Short mmCIF file of N, CA and C and ligand atoms in Angstrom, two decimals:
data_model
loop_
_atom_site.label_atom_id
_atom_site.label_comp_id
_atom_site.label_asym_id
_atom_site.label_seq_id
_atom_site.Cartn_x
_atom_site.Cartn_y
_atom_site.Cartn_z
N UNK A 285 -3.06 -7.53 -7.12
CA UNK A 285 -2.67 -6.14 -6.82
C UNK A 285 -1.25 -5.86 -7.32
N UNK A 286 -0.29 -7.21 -7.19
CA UNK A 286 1.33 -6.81 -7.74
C UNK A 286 1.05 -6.55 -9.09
N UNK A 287 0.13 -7.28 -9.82
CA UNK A 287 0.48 -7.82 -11.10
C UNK A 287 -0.24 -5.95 -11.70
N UNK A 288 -1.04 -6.21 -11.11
CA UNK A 288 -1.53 -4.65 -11.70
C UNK A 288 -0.85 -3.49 -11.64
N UNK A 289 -0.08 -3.62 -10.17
CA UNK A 289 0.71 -2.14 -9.88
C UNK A 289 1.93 -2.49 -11.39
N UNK A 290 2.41 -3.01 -12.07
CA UNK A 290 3.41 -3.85 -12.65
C UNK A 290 2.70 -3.50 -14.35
N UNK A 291 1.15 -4.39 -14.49
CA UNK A 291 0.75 -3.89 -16.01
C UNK A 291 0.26 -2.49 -16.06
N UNK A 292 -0.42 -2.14 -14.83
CA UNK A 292 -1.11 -0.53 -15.51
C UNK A 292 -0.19 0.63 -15.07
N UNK A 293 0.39 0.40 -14.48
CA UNK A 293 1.01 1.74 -14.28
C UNK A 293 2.16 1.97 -15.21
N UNK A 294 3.27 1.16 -15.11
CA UNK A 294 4.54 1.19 -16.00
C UNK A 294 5.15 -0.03 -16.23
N UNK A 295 5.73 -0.31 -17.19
CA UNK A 295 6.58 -1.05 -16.91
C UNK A 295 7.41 -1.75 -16.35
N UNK A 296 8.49 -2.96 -16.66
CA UNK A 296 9.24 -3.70 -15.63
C UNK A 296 10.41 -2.93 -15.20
N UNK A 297 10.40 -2.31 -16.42
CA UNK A 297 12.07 -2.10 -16.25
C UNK A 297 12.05 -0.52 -15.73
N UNK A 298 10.77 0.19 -16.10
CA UNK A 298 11.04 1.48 -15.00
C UNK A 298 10.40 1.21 -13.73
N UNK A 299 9.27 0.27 -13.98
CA UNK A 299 9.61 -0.35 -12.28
C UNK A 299 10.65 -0.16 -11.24
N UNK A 300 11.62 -0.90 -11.74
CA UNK A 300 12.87 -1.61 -11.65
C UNK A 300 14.15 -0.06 -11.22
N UNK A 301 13.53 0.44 -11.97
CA UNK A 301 14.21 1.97 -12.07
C UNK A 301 13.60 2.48 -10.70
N UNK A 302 12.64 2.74 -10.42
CA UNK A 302 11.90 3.12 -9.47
C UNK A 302 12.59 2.54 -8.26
N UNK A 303 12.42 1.58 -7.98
CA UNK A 303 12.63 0.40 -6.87
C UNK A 303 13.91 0.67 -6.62
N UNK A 304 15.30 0.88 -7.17
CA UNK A 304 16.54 1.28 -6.79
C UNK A 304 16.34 2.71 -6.49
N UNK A 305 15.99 3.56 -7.28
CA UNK A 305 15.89 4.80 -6.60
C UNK A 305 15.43 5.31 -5.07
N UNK A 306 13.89 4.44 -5.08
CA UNK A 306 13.88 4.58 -3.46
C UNK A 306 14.77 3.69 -2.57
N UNK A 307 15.56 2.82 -3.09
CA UNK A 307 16.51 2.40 -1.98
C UNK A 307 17.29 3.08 -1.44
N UNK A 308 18.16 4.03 -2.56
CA UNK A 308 19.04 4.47 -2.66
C UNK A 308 18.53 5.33 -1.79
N UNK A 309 17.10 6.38 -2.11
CA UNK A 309 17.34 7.29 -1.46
C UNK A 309 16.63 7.11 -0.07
N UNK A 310 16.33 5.90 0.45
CA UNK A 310 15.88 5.65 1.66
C UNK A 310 17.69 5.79 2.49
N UNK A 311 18.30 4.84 2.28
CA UNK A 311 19.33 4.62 2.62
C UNK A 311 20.34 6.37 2.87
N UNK A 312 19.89 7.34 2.01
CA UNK A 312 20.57 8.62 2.19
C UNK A 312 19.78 9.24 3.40
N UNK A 313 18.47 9.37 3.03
CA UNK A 313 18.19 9.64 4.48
C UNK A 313 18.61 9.02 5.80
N UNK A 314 17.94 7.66 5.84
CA UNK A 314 18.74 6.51 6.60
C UNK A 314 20.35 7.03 7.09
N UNK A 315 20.68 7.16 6.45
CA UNK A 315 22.51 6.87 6.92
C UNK A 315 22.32 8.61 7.43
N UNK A 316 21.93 9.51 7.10
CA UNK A 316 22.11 10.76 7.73
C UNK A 316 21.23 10.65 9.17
N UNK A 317 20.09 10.14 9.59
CA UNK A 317 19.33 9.91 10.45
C UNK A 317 19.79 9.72 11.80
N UNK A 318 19.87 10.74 13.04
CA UNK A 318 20.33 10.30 13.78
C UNK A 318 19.84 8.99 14.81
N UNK A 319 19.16 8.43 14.50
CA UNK A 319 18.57 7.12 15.13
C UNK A 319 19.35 5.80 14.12
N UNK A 320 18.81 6.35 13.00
CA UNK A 320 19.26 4.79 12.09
C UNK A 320 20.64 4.99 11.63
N UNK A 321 21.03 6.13 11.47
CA UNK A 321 22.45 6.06 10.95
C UNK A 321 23.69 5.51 11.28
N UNK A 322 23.67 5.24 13.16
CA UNK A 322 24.86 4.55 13.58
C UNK A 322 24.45 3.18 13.47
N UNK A 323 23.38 2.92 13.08
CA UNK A 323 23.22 1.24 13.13
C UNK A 323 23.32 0.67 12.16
N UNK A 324 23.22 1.75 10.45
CA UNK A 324 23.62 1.03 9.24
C UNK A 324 25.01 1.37 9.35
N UNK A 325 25.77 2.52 9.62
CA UNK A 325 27.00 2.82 9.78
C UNK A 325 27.80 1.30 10.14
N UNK A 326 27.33 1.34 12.06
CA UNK A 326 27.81 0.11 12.24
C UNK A 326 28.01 -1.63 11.87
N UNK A 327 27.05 -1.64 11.14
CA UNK A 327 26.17 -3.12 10.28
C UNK A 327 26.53 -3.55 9.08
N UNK A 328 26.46 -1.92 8.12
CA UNK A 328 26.73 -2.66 6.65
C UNK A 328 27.85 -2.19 6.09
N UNK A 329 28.54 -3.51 6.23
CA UNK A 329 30.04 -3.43 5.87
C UNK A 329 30.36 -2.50 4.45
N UNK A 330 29.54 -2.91 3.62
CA UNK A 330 29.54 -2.15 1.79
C UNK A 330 28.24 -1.96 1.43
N UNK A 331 28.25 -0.93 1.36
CA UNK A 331 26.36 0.09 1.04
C UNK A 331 26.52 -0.43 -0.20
N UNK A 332 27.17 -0.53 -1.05
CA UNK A 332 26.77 -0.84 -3.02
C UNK A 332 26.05 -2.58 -2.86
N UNK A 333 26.57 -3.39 -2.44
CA UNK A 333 25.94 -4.73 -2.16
C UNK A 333 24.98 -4.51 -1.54
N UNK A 334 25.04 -3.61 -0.76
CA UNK A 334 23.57 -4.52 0.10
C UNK A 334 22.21 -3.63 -0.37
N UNK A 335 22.95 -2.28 -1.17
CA UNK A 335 21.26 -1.63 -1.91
C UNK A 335 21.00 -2.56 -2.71
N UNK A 336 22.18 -3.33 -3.37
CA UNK A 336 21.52 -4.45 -4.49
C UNK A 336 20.66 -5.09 -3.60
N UNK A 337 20.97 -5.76 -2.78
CA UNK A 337 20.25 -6.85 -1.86
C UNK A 337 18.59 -6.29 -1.75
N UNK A 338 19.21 -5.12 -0.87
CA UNK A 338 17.47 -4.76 -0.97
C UNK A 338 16.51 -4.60 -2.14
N UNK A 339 17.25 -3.90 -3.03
CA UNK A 339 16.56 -3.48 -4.61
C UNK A 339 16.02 -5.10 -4.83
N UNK A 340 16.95 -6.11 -4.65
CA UNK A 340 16.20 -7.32 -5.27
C UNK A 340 15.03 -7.92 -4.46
N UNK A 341 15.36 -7.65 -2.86
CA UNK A 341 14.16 -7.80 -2.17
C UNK A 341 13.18 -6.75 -2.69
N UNK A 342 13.00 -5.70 -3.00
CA UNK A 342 11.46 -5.02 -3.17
C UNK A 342 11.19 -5.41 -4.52
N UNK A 343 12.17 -6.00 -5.32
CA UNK A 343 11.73 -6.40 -6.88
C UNK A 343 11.13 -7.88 -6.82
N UNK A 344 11.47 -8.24 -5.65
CA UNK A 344 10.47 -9.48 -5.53
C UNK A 344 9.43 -9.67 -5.08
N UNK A 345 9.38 -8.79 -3.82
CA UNK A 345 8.52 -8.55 -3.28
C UNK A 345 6.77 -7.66 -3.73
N UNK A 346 7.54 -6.91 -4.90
CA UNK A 346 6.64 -5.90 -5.48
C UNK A 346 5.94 -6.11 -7.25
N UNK A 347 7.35 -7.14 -7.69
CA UNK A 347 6.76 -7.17 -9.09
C UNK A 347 7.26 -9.00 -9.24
N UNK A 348 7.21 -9.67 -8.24
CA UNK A 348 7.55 -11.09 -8.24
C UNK A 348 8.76 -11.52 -8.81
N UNK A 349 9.45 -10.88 -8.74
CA UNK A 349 10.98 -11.39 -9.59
C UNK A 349 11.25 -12.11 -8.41
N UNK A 350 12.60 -13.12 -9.01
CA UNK A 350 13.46 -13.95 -7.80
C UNK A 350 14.40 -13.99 -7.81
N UNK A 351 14.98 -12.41 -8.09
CA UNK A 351 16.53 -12.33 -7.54
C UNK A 351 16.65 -12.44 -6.25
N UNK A 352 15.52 -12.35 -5.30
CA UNK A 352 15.87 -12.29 -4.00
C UNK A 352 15.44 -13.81 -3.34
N UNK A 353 15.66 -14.48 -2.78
CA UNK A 353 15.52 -15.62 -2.34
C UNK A 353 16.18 -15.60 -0.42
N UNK A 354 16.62 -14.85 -0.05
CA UNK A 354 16.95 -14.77 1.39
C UNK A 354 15.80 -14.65 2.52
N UNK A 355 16.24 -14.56 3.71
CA UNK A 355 14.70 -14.82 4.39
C UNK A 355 15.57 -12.89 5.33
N UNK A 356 14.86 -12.03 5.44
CA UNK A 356 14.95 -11.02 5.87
C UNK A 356 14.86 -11.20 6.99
N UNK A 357 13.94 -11.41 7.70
CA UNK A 357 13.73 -11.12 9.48
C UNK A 357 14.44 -12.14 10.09
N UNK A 358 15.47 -13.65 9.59
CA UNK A 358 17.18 -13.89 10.30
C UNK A 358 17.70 -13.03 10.45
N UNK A 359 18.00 -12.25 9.44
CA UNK A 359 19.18 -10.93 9.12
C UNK A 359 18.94 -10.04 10.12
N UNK A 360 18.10 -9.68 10.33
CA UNK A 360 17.65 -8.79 11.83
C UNK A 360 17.95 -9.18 13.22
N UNK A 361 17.79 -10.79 13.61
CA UNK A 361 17.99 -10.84 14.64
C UNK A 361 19.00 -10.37 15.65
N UNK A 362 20.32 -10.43 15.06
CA UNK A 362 21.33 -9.62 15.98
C UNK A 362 21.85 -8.34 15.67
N UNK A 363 20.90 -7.49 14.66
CA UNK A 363 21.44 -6.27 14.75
C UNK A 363 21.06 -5.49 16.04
N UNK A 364 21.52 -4.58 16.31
CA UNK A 364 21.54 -3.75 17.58
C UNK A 364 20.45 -2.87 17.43
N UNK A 365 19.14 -3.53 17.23
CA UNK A 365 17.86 -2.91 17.05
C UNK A 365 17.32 -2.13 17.81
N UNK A 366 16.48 -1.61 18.31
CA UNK A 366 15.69 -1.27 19.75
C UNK A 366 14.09 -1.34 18.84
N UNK A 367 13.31 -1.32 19.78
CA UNK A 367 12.11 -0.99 19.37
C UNK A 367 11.43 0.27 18.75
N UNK A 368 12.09 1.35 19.19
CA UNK A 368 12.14 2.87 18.68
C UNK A 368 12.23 2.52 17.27
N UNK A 369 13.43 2.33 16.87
CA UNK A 369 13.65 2.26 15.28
C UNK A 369 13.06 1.97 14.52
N UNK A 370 11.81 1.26 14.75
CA UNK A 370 10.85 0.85 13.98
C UNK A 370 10.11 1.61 12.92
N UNK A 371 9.47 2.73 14.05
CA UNK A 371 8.70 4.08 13.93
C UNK A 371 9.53 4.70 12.40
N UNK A 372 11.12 4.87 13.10
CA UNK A 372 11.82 5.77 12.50
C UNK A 372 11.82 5.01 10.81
N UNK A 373 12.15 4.16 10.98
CA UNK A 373 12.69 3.30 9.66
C UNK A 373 10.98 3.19 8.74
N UNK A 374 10.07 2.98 9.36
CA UNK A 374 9.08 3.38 8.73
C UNK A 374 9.01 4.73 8.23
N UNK A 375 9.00 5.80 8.82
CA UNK A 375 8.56 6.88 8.35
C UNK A 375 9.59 7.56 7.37
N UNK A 376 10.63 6.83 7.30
CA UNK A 376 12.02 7.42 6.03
C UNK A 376 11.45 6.51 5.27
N UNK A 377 11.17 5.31 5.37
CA UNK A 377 11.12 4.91 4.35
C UNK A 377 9.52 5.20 3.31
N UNK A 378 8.19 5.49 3.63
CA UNK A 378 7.58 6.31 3.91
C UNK A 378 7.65 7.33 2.32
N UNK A 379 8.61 8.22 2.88
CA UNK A 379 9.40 9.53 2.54
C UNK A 379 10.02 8.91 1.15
N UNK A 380 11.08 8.44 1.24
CA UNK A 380 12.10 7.99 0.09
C UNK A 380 10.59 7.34 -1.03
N UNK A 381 9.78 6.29 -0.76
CA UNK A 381 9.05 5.94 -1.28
C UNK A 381 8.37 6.85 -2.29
N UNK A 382 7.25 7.60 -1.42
CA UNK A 382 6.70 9.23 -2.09
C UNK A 382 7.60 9.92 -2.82
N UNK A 383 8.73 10.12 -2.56
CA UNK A 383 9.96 10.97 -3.59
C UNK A 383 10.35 10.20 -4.62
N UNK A 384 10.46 9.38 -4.61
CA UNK A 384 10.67 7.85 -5.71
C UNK A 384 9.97 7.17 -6.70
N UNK A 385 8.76 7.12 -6.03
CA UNK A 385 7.88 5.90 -7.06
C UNK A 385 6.72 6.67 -7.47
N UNK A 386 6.05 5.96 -8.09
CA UNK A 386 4.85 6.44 -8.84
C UNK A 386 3.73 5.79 -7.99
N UNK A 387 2.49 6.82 -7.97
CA UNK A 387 1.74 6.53 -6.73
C UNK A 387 1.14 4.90 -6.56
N UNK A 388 0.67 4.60 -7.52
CA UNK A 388 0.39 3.24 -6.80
C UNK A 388 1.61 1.89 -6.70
N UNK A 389 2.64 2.13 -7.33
CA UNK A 389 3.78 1.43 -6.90
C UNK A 389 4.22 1.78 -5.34
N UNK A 390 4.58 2.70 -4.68
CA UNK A 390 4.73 3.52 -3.60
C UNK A 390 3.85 2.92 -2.56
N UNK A 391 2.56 3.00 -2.87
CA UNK A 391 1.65 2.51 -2.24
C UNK A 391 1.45 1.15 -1.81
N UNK A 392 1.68 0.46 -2.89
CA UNK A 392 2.06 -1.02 -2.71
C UNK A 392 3.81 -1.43 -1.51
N UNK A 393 4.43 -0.39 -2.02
CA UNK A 393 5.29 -0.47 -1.52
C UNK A 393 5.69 -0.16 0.24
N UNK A 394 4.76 1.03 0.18
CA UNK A 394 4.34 1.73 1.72
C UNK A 394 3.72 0.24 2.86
N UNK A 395 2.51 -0.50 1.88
CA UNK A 395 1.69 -1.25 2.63
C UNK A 395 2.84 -2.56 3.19
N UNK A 396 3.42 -3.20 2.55
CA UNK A 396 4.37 -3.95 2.46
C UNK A 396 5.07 -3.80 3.32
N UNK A 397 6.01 -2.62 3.25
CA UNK A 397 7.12 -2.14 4.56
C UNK A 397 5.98 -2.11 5.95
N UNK A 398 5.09 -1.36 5.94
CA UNK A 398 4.37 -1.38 7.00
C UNK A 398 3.85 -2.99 7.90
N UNK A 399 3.97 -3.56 6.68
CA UNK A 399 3.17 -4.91 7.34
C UNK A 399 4.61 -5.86 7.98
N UNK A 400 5.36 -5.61 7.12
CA UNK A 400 6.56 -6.30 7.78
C UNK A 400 7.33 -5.67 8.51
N UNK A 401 7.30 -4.57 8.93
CA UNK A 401 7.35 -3.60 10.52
C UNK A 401 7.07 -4.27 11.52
N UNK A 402 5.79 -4.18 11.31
CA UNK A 402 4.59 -5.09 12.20
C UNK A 402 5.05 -6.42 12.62
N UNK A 403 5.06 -6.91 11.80
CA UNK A 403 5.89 -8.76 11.68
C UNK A 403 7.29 -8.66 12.31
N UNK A 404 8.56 -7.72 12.28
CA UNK A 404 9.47 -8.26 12.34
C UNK A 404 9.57 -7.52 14.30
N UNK A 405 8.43 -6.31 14.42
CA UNK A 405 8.59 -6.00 15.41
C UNK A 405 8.65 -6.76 16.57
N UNK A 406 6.90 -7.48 16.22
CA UNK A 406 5.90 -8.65 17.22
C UNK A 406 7.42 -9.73 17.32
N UNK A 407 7.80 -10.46 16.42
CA UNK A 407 9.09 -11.03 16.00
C UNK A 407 10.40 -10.62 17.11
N UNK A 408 10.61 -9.63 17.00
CA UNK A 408 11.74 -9.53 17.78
C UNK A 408 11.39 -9.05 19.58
N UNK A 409 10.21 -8.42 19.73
CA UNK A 409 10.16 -7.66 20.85
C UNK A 409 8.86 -8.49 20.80
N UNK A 410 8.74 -9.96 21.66
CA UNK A 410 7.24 -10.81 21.67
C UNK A 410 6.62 -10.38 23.24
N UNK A 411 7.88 -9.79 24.10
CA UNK A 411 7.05 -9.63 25.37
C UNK A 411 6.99 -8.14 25.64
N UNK A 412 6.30 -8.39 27.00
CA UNK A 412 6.07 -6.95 27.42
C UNK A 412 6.57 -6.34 28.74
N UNK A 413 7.77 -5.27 28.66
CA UNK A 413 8.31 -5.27 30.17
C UNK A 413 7.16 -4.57 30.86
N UNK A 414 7.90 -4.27 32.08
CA UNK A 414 7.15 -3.67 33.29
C UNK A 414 5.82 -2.64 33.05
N UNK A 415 6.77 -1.55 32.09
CA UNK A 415 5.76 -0.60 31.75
C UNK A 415 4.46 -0.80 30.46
N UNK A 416 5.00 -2.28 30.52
CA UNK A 416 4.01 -2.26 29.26
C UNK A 416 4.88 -2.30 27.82
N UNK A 417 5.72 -1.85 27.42
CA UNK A 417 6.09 -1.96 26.27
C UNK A 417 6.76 -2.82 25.45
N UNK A 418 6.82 -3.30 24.32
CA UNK A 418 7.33 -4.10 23.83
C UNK A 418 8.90 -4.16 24.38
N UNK A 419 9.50 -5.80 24.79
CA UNK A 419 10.32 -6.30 25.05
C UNK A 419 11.01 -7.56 24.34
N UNK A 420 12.47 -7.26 24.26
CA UNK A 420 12.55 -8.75 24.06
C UNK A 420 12.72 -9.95 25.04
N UNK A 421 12.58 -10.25 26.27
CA UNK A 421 12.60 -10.70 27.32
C UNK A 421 11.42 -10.47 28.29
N UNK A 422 10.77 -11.49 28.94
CA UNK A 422 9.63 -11.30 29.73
C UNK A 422 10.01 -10.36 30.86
N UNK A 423 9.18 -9.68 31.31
CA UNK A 423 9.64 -9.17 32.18
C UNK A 423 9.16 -10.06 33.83
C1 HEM B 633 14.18 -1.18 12.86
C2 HEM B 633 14.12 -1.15 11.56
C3 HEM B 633 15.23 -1.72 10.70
C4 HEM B 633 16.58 -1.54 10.76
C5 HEM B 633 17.36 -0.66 11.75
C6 HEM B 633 17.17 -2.33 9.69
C7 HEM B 633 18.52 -2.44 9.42
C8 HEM B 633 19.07 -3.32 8.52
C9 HEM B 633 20.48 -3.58 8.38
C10 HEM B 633 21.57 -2.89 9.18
C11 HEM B 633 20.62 -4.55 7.44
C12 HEM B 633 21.95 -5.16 6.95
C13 HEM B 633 22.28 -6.38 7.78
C14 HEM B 633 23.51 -7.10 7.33
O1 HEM B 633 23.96 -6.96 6.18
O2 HEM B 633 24.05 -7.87 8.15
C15 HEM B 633 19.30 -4.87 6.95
C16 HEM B 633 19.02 -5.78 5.95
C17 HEM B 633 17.81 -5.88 5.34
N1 HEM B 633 16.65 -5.25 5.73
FE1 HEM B 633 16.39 -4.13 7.37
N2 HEM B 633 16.16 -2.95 9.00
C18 HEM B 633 14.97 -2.60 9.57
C19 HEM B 633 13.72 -3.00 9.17
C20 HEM B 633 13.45 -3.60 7.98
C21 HEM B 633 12.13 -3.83 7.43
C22 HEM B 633 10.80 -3.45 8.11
C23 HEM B 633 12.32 -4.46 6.22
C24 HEM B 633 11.29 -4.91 5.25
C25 HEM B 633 10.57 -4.16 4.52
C26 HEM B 633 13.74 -4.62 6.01
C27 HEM B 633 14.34 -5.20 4.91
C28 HEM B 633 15.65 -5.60 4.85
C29 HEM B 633 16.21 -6.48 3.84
C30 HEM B 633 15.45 -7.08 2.67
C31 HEM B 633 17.55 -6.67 4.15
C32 HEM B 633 18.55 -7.55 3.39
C33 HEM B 633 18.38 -8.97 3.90
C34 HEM B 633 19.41 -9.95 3.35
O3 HEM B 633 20.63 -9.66 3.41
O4 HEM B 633 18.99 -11.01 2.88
N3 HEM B 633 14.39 -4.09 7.10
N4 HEM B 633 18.38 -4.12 7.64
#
């Protein structure tokens, strides 16, 4: 499925073009967002490094390159997450994607973020408080 989104649709290098653009413009929404914005505000020390960071994570993730070699869901553990944010950070990113990429890159890209939502959520929030909802601590 990578290798195809990669030969039939376009190229590497507007791939590549693609893949920074929706960072970039995930991250504009993102940083204006009143949910996610004080938490990249507070977190990422220099926005120009770390869109690289990500750009190389979805270029690995999407067309197998290995500029990225870091493990993502460490990097999460002590940010000042909540479980809410999840939703949110999905659905910008979502957005930036559709405005960005070409449909079946996007798509590949949509399924991906979604699945590791999923993963880093179960991951950080494994129990369930009182009311039922995801926790990070048993209740
Ligand atoms: C609640 C949702 C999320 C929030 C608020 C969030 C926020 C952040 C922040 C603030 C950083 C920078 C951390 C630092 O430099 O110390 C970061 C890094 C990163 N995030 Fe997320 N993130 C979320 C979910 C996700 C998801 C679902 C993915 C995967 C598709 C993802 C991919 C990444 C990657 C690849 C990095 C860079 C990791 C590295 O430095 O090696 N994030 N995130």
């Amino acid at each position: 499925m990578e290798a195809a989104v990669k030969e039939d649709v376009m190229d590497n290098e507007a791939a590549e073009a693609a893949i920074r653009a929706c960072v970039k413009r995930f991250y504009e929404i993102g940083g204006a967002d009143p949910m996610l914005g004080p938490v990249f505000e507070k977190t990422i020390a220099e926005l120009e490094p770390h869109l690289e960071i990500v750009a190389n994570f979805w270029s690995h993730a999407l067309l197998g390159t290995t500029r990225y070699q870091g493990t993502p869901f460490g990097v999460h553990v002590n940010l000042p997450i909540e479980v809410e944010h999840f939703g949110r950070w999905l659905s910008l990113f979502k957005k930036a994607a559709a405005e960005t990429m070409p449909e079946a890159l996007a798509t590949a890209a949509i399924a991906r973020a979604d699945h590791m939502t999923q993963c880093f959520q179960s991951g950080l929030f494994p129990f369930k408080d009182a009311e039922g909802r995801p926790s990070k601590v048993p209740a």
